[in-house]
mmCIF file of C-alpha atoms in Angstrom:
data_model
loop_
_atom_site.group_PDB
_atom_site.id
_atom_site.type_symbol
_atom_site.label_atom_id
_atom_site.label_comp_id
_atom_site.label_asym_id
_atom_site.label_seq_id
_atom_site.Cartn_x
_atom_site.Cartn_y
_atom_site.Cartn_z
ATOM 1 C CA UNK A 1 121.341 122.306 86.732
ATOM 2 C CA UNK A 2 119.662 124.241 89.575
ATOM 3 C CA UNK A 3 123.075 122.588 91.483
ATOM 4 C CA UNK A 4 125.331 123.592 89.171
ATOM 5 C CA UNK A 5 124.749 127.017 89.289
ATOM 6 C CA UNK A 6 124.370 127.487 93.293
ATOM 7 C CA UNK A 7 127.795 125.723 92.919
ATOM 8 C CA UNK A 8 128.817 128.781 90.887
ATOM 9 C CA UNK A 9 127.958 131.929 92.222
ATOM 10 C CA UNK A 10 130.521 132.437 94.900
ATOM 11 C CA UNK A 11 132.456 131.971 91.801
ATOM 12 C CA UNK A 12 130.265 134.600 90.047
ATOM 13 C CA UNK A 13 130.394 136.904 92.659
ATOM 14 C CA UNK A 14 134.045 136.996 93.366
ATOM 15 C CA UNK A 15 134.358 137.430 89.902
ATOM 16 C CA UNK A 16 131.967 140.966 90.100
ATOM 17 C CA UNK A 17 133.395 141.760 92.840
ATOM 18 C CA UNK A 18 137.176 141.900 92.187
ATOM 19 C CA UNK A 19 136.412 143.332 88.640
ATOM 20 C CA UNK A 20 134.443 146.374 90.304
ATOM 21 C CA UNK A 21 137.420 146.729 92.508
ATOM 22 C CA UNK A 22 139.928 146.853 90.333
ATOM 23 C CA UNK A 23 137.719 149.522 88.214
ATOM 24 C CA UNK A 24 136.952 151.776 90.886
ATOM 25 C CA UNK A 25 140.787 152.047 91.689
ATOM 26 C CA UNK A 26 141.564 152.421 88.450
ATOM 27 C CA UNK A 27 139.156 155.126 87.489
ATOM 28 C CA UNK A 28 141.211 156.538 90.670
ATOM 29 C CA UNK A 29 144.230 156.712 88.989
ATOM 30 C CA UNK A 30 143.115 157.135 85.258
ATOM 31 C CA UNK A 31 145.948 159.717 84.466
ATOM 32 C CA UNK A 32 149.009 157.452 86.138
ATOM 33 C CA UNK A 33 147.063 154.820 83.978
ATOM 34 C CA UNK A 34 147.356 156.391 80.638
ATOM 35 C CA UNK A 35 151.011 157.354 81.441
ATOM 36 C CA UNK A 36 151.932 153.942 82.720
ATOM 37 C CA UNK A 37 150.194 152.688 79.194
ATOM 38 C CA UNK A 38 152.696 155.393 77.411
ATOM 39 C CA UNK A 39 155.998 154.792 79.539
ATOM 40 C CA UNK A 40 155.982 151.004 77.919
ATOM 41 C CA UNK A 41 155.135 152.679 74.335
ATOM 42 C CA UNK A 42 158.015 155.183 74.185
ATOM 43 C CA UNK A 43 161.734 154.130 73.558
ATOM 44 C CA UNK A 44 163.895 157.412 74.097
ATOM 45 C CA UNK A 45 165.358 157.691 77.718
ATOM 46 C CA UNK A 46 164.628 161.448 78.062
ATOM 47 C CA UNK A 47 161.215 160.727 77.196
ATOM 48 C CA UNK A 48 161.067 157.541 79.687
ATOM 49 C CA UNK A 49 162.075 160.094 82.319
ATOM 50 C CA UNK A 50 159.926 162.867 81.520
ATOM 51 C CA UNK A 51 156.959 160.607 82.122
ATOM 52 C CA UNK A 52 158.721 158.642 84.554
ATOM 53 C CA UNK A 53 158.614 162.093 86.639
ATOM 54 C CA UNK A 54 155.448 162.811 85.836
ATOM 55 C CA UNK A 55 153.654 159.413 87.058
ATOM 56 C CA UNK A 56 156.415 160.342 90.387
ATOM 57 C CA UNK A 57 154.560 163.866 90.928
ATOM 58 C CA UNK A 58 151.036 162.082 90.301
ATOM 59 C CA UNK A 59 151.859 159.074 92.640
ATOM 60 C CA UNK A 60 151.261 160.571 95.805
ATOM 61 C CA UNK A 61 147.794 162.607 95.147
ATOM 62 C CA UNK A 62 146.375 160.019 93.038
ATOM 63 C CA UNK A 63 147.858 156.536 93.229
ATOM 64 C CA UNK A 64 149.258 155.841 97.096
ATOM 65 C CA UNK A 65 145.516 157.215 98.113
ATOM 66 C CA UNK A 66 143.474 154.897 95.780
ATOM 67 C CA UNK A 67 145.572 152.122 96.275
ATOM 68 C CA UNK A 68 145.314 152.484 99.979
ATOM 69 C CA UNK A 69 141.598 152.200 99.633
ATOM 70 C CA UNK A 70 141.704 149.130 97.503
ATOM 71 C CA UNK A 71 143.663 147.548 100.268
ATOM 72 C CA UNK A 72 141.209 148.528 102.682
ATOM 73 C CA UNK A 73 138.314 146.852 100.934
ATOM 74 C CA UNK A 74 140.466 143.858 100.751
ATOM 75 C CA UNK A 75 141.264 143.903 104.462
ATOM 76 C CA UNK A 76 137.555 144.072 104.930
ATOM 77 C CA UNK A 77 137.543 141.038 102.650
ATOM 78 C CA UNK A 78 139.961 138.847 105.241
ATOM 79 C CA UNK A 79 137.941 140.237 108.039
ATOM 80 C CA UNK A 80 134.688 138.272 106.028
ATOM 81 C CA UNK A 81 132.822 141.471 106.418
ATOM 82 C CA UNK A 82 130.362 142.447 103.941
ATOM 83 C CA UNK A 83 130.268 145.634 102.151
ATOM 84 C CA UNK A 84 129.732 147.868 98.945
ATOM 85 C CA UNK A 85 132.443 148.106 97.282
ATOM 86 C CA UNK A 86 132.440 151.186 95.682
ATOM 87 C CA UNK A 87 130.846 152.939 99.405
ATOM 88 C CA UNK A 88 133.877 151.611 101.022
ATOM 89 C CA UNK A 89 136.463 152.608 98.683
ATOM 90 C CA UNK A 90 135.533 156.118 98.499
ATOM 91 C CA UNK A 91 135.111 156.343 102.745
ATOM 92 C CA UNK A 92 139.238 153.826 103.294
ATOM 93 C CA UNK A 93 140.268 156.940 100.665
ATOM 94 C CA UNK A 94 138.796 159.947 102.630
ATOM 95 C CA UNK A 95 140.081 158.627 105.952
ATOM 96 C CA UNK A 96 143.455 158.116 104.435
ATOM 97 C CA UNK A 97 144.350 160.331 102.281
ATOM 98 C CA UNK A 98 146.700 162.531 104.101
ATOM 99 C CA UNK A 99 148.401 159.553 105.593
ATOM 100 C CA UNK A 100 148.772 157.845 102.445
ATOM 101 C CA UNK A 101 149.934 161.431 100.768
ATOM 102 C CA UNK A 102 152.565 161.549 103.202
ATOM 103 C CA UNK A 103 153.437 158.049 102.713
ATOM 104 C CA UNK A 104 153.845 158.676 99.207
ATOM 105 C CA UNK A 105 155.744 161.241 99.073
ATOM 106 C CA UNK A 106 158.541 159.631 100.752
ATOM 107 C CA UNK A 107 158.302 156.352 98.606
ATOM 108 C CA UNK A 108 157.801 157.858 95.179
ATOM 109 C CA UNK A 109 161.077 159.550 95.734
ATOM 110 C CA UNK A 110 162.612 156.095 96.768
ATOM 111 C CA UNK A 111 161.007 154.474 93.710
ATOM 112 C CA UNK A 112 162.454 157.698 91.553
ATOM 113 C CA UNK A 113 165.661 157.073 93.080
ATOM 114 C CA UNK A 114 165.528 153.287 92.386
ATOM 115 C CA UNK A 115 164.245 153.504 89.035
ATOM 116 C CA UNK A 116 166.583 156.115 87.947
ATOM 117 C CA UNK A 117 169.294 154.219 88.889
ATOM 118 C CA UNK A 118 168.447 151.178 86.820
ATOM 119 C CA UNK A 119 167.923 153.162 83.818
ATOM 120 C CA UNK A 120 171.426 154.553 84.170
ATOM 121 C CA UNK A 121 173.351 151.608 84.410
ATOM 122 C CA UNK A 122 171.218 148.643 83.091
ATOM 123 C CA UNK A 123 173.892 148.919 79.818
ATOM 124 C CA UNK A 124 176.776 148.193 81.969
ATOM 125 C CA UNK A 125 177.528 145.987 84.394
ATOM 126 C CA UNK A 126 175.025 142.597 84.504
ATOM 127 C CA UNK A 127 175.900 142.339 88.277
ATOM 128 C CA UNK A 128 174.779 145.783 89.592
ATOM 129 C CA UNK A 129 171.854 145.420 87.270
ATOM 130 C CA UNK A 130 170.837 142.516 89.208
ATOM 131 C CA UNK A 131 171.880 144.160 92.872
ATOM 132 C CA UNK A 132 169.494 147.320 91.490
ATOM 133 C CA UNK A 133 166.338 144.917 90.664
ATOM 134 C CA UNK A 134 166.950 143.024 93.611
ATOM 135 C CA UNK A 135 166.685 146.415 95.838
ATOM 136 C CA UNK A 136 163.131 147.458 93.566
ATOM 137 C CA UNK A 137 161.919 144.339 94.244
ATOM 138 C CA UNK A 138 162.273 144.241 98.075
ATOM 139 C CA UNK A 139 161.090 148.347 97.853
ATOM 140 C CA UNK A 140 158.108 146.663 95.718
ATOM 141 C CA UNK A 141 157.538 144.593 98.801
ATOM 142 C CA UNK A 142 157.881 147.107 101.549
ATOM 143 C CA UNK A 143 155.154 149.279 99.219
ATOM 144 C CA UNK A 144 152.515 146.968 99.612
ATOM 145 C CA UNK A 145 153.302 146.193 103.499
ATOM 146 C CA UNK A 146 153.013 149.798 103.662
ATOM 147 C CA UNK A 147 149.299 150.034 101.987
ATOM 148 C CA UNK A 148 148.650 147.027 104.792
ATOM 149 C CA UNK A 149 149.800 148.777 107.374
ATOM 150 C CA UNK A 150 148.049 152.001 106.705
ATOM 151 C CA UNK A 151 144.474 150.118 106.433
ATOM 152 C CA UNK A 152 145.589 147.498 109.457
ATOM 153 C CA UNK A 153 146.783 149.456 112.221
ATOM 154 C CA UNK A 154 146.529 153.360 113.532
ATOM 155 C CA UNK A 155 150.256 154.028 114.363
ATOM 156 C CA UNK A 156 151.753 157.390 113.478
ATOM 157 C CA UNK A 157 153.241 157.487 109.645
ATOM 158 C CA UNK A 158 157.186 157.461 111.219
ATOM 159 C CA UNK A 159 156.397 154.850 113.353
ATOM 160 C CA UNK A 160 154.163 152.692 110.717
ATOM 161 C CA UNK A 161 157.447 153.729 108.321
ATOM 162 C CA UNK A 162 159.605 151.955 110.808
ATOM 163 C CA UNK A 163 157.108 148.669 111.607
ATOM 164 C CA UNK A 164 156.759 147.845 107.877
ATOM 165 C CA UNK A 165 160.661 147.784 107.641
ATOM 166 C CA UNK A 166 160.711 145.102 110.375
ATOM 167 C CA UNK A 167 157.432 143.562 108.804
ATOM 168 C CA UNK A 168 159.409 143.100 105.038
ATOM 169 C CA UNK A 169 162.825 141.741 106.743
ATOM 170 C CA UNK A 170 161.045 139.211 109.458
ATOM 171 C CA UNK A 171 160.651 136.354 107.416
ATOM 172 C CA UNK A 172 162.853 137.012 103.699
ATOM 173 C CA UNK A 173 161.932 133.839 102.103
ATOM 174 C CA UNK A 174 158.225 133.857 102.179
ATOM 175 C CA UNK A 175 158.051 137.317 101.744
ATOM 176 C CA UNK A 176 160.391 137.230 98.577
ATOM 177 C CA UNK A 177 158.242 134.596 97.206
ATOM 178 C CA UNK A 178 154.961 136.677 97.210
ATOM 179 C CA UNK A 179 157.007 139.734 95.461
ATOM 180 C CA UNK A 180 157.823 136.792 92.901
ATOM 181 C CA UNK A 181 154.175 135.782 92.837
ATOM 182 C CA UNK A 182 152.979 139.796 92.187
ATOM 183 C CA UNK A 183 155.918 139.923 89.463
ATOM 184 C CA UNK A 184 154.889 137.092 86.989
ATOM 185 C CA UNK A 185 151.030 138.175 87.656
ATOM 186 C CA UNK A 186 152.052 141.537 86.238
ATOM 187 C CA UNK A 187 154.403 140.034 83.770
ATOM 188 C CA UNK A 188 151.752 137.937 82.554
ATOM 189 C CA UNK A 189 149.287 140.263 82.629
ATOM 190 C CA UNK A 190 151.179 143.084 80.432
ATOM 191 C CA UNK A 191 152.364 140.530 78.242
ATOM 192 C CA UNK A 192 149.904 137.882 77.557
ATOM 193 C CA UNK A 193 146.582 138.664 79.535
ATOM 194 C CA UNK A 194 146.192 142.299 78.728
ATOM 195 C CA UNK A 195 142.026 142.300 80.176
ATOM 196 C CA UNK A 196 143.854 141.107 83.739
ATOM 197 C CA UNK A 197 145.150 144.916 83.888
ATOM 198 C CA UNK A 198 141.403 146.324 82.778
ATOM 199 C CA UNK A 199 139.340 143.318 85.538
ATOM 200 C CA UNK A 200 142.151 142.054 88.503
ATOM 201 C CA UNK A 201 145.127 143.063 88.420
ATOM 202 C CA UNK A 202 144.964 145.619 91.121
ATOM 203 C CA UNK A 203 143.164 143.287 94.215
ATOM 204 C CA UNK A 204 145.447 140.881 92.611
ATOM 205 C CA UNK A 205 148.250 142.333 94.036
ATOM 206 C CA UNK A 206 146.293 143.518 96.954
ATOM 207 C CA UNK A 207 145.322 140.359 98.017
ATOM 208 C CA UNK A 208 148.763 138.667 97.862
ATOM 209 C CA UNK A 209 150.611 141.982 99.640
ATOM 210 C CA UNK A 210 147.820 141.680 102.371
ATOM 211 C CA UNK A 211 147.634 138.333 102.930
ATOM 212 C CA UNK A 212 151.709 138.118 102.991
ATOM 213 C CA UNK A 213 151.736 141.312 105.267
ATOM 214 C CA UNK A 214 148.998 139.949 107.912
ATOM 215 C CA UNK A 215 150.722 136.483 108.171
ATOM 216 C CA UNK A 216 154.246 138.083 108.975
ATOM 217 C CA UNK A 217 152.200 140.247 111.374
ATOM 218 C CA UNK A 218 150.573 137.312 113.140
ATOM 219 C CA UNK A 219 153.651 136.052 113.477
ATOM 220 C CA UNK A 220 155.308 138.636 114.918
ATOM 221 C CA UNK A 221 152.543 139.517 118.013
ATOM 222 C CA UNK A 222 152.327 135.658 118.474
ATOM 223 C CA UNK A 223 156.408 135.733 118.921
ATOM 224 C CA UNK A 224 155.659 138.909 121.289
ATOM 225 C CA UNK A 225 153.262 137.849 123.300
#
């Protein structure tokens, strides 16, 4: 018995771990929260777009600087370094806060953009429709290389801007397939596992965008060198 349970707490602690992760980031971004919870309940488009805009203006104070913190727990995480949670969040979102409020600034207004777009024109044309999605998907991607970056490496934000673009394009196919990955956890999640969005969803995510950005990365100083 004794066995069993040794056998079980890494299991355990993962467990606590990602769960206190995932609700320190999103006690973070408790108002995007509630409106993200409200832009699935409400069915008029002006009303979609009014909080649509809203959860845009929020973004960059609340969510790009909490979300870069997660990632930077979970970077610690791949580096096997041990640390309290909840200590480290608050110091990755302090030390990156005006990066990651410049950041997001720039990609909330792509994600506006993008969004806005589908909205408009997902009643006509099944083709575009697809073109649009295919466009959020690969910004979706380019997001979370983006967190990596920020927690990975010190370049300046026009220059990080720039690296992440090469990062997302180097290798298509693999990348793709983790946005796929992230996309049916969140499907999944909002759909059929609802307590995923309260315990993992977040380092979820993290996890996958890290480990997809640092293997492209790899690649690319190994191909350098």
């Amino acid at each position: 018995m004794n066995n069993v349970f040794g056998r079980m707490q890494p299991i355990f602690e993962w467990i606590t771990n990602l769960a206190a992760l995932n609700i320190t980031w999103l006690v973070f971004i408790l108002p995007i929260a509630y409106l993200s919870v409200l832009l699935v309940l409400v069915e008029n488009t002006s009303q979609v777009l009014m909080v649509l805009l809203t959860i845009v203006i929020l973004s960059p104070f609340l969510l790009f600087p909490a979300t870069t913190a997660m990632f930077g727990v979970v970077r610690k995480w791949f580096m096997k370094e041990e640390i309290k949670i909840v200590k480290s969040f608050w110091t990755f979102y302090k030390e990156n806060y005006k990066r990651s409020l410049s950041g997001g600034l720039i990609l909330s207004f792509l994600w506006l953009m993008g969004v806005v777009d589908y909205l408009y024109i997902k009643s006509d044309v099944s083709f575009v429709n697809y073109i649009v999605l295919f466009i959020l998907a690969i910004l979706f991607l380019y997001t979370l290389y983006f967190f990596s970056d920020t927690v990975h490496t010190e370049s300046k934000l026009t220059q990080s801007l720039k690296n992440v673009l090469i990062i997302t394009v180097a290798n298509p196919i693999f990348s793709f397939g983790i946005v796929l990955i992230c996309i049916f956890i969140l499907y999944v999640s909002f759909t059929h596992l609802p307590f995923l969005i309260i315990l993992f969803i977040g380092p979820f995510i993290a996890i996958l965008g890290f480990y997809g950005y640092q293997k492209v990365f790899t690649t690319i100083i190994n191909v350098q060198k």
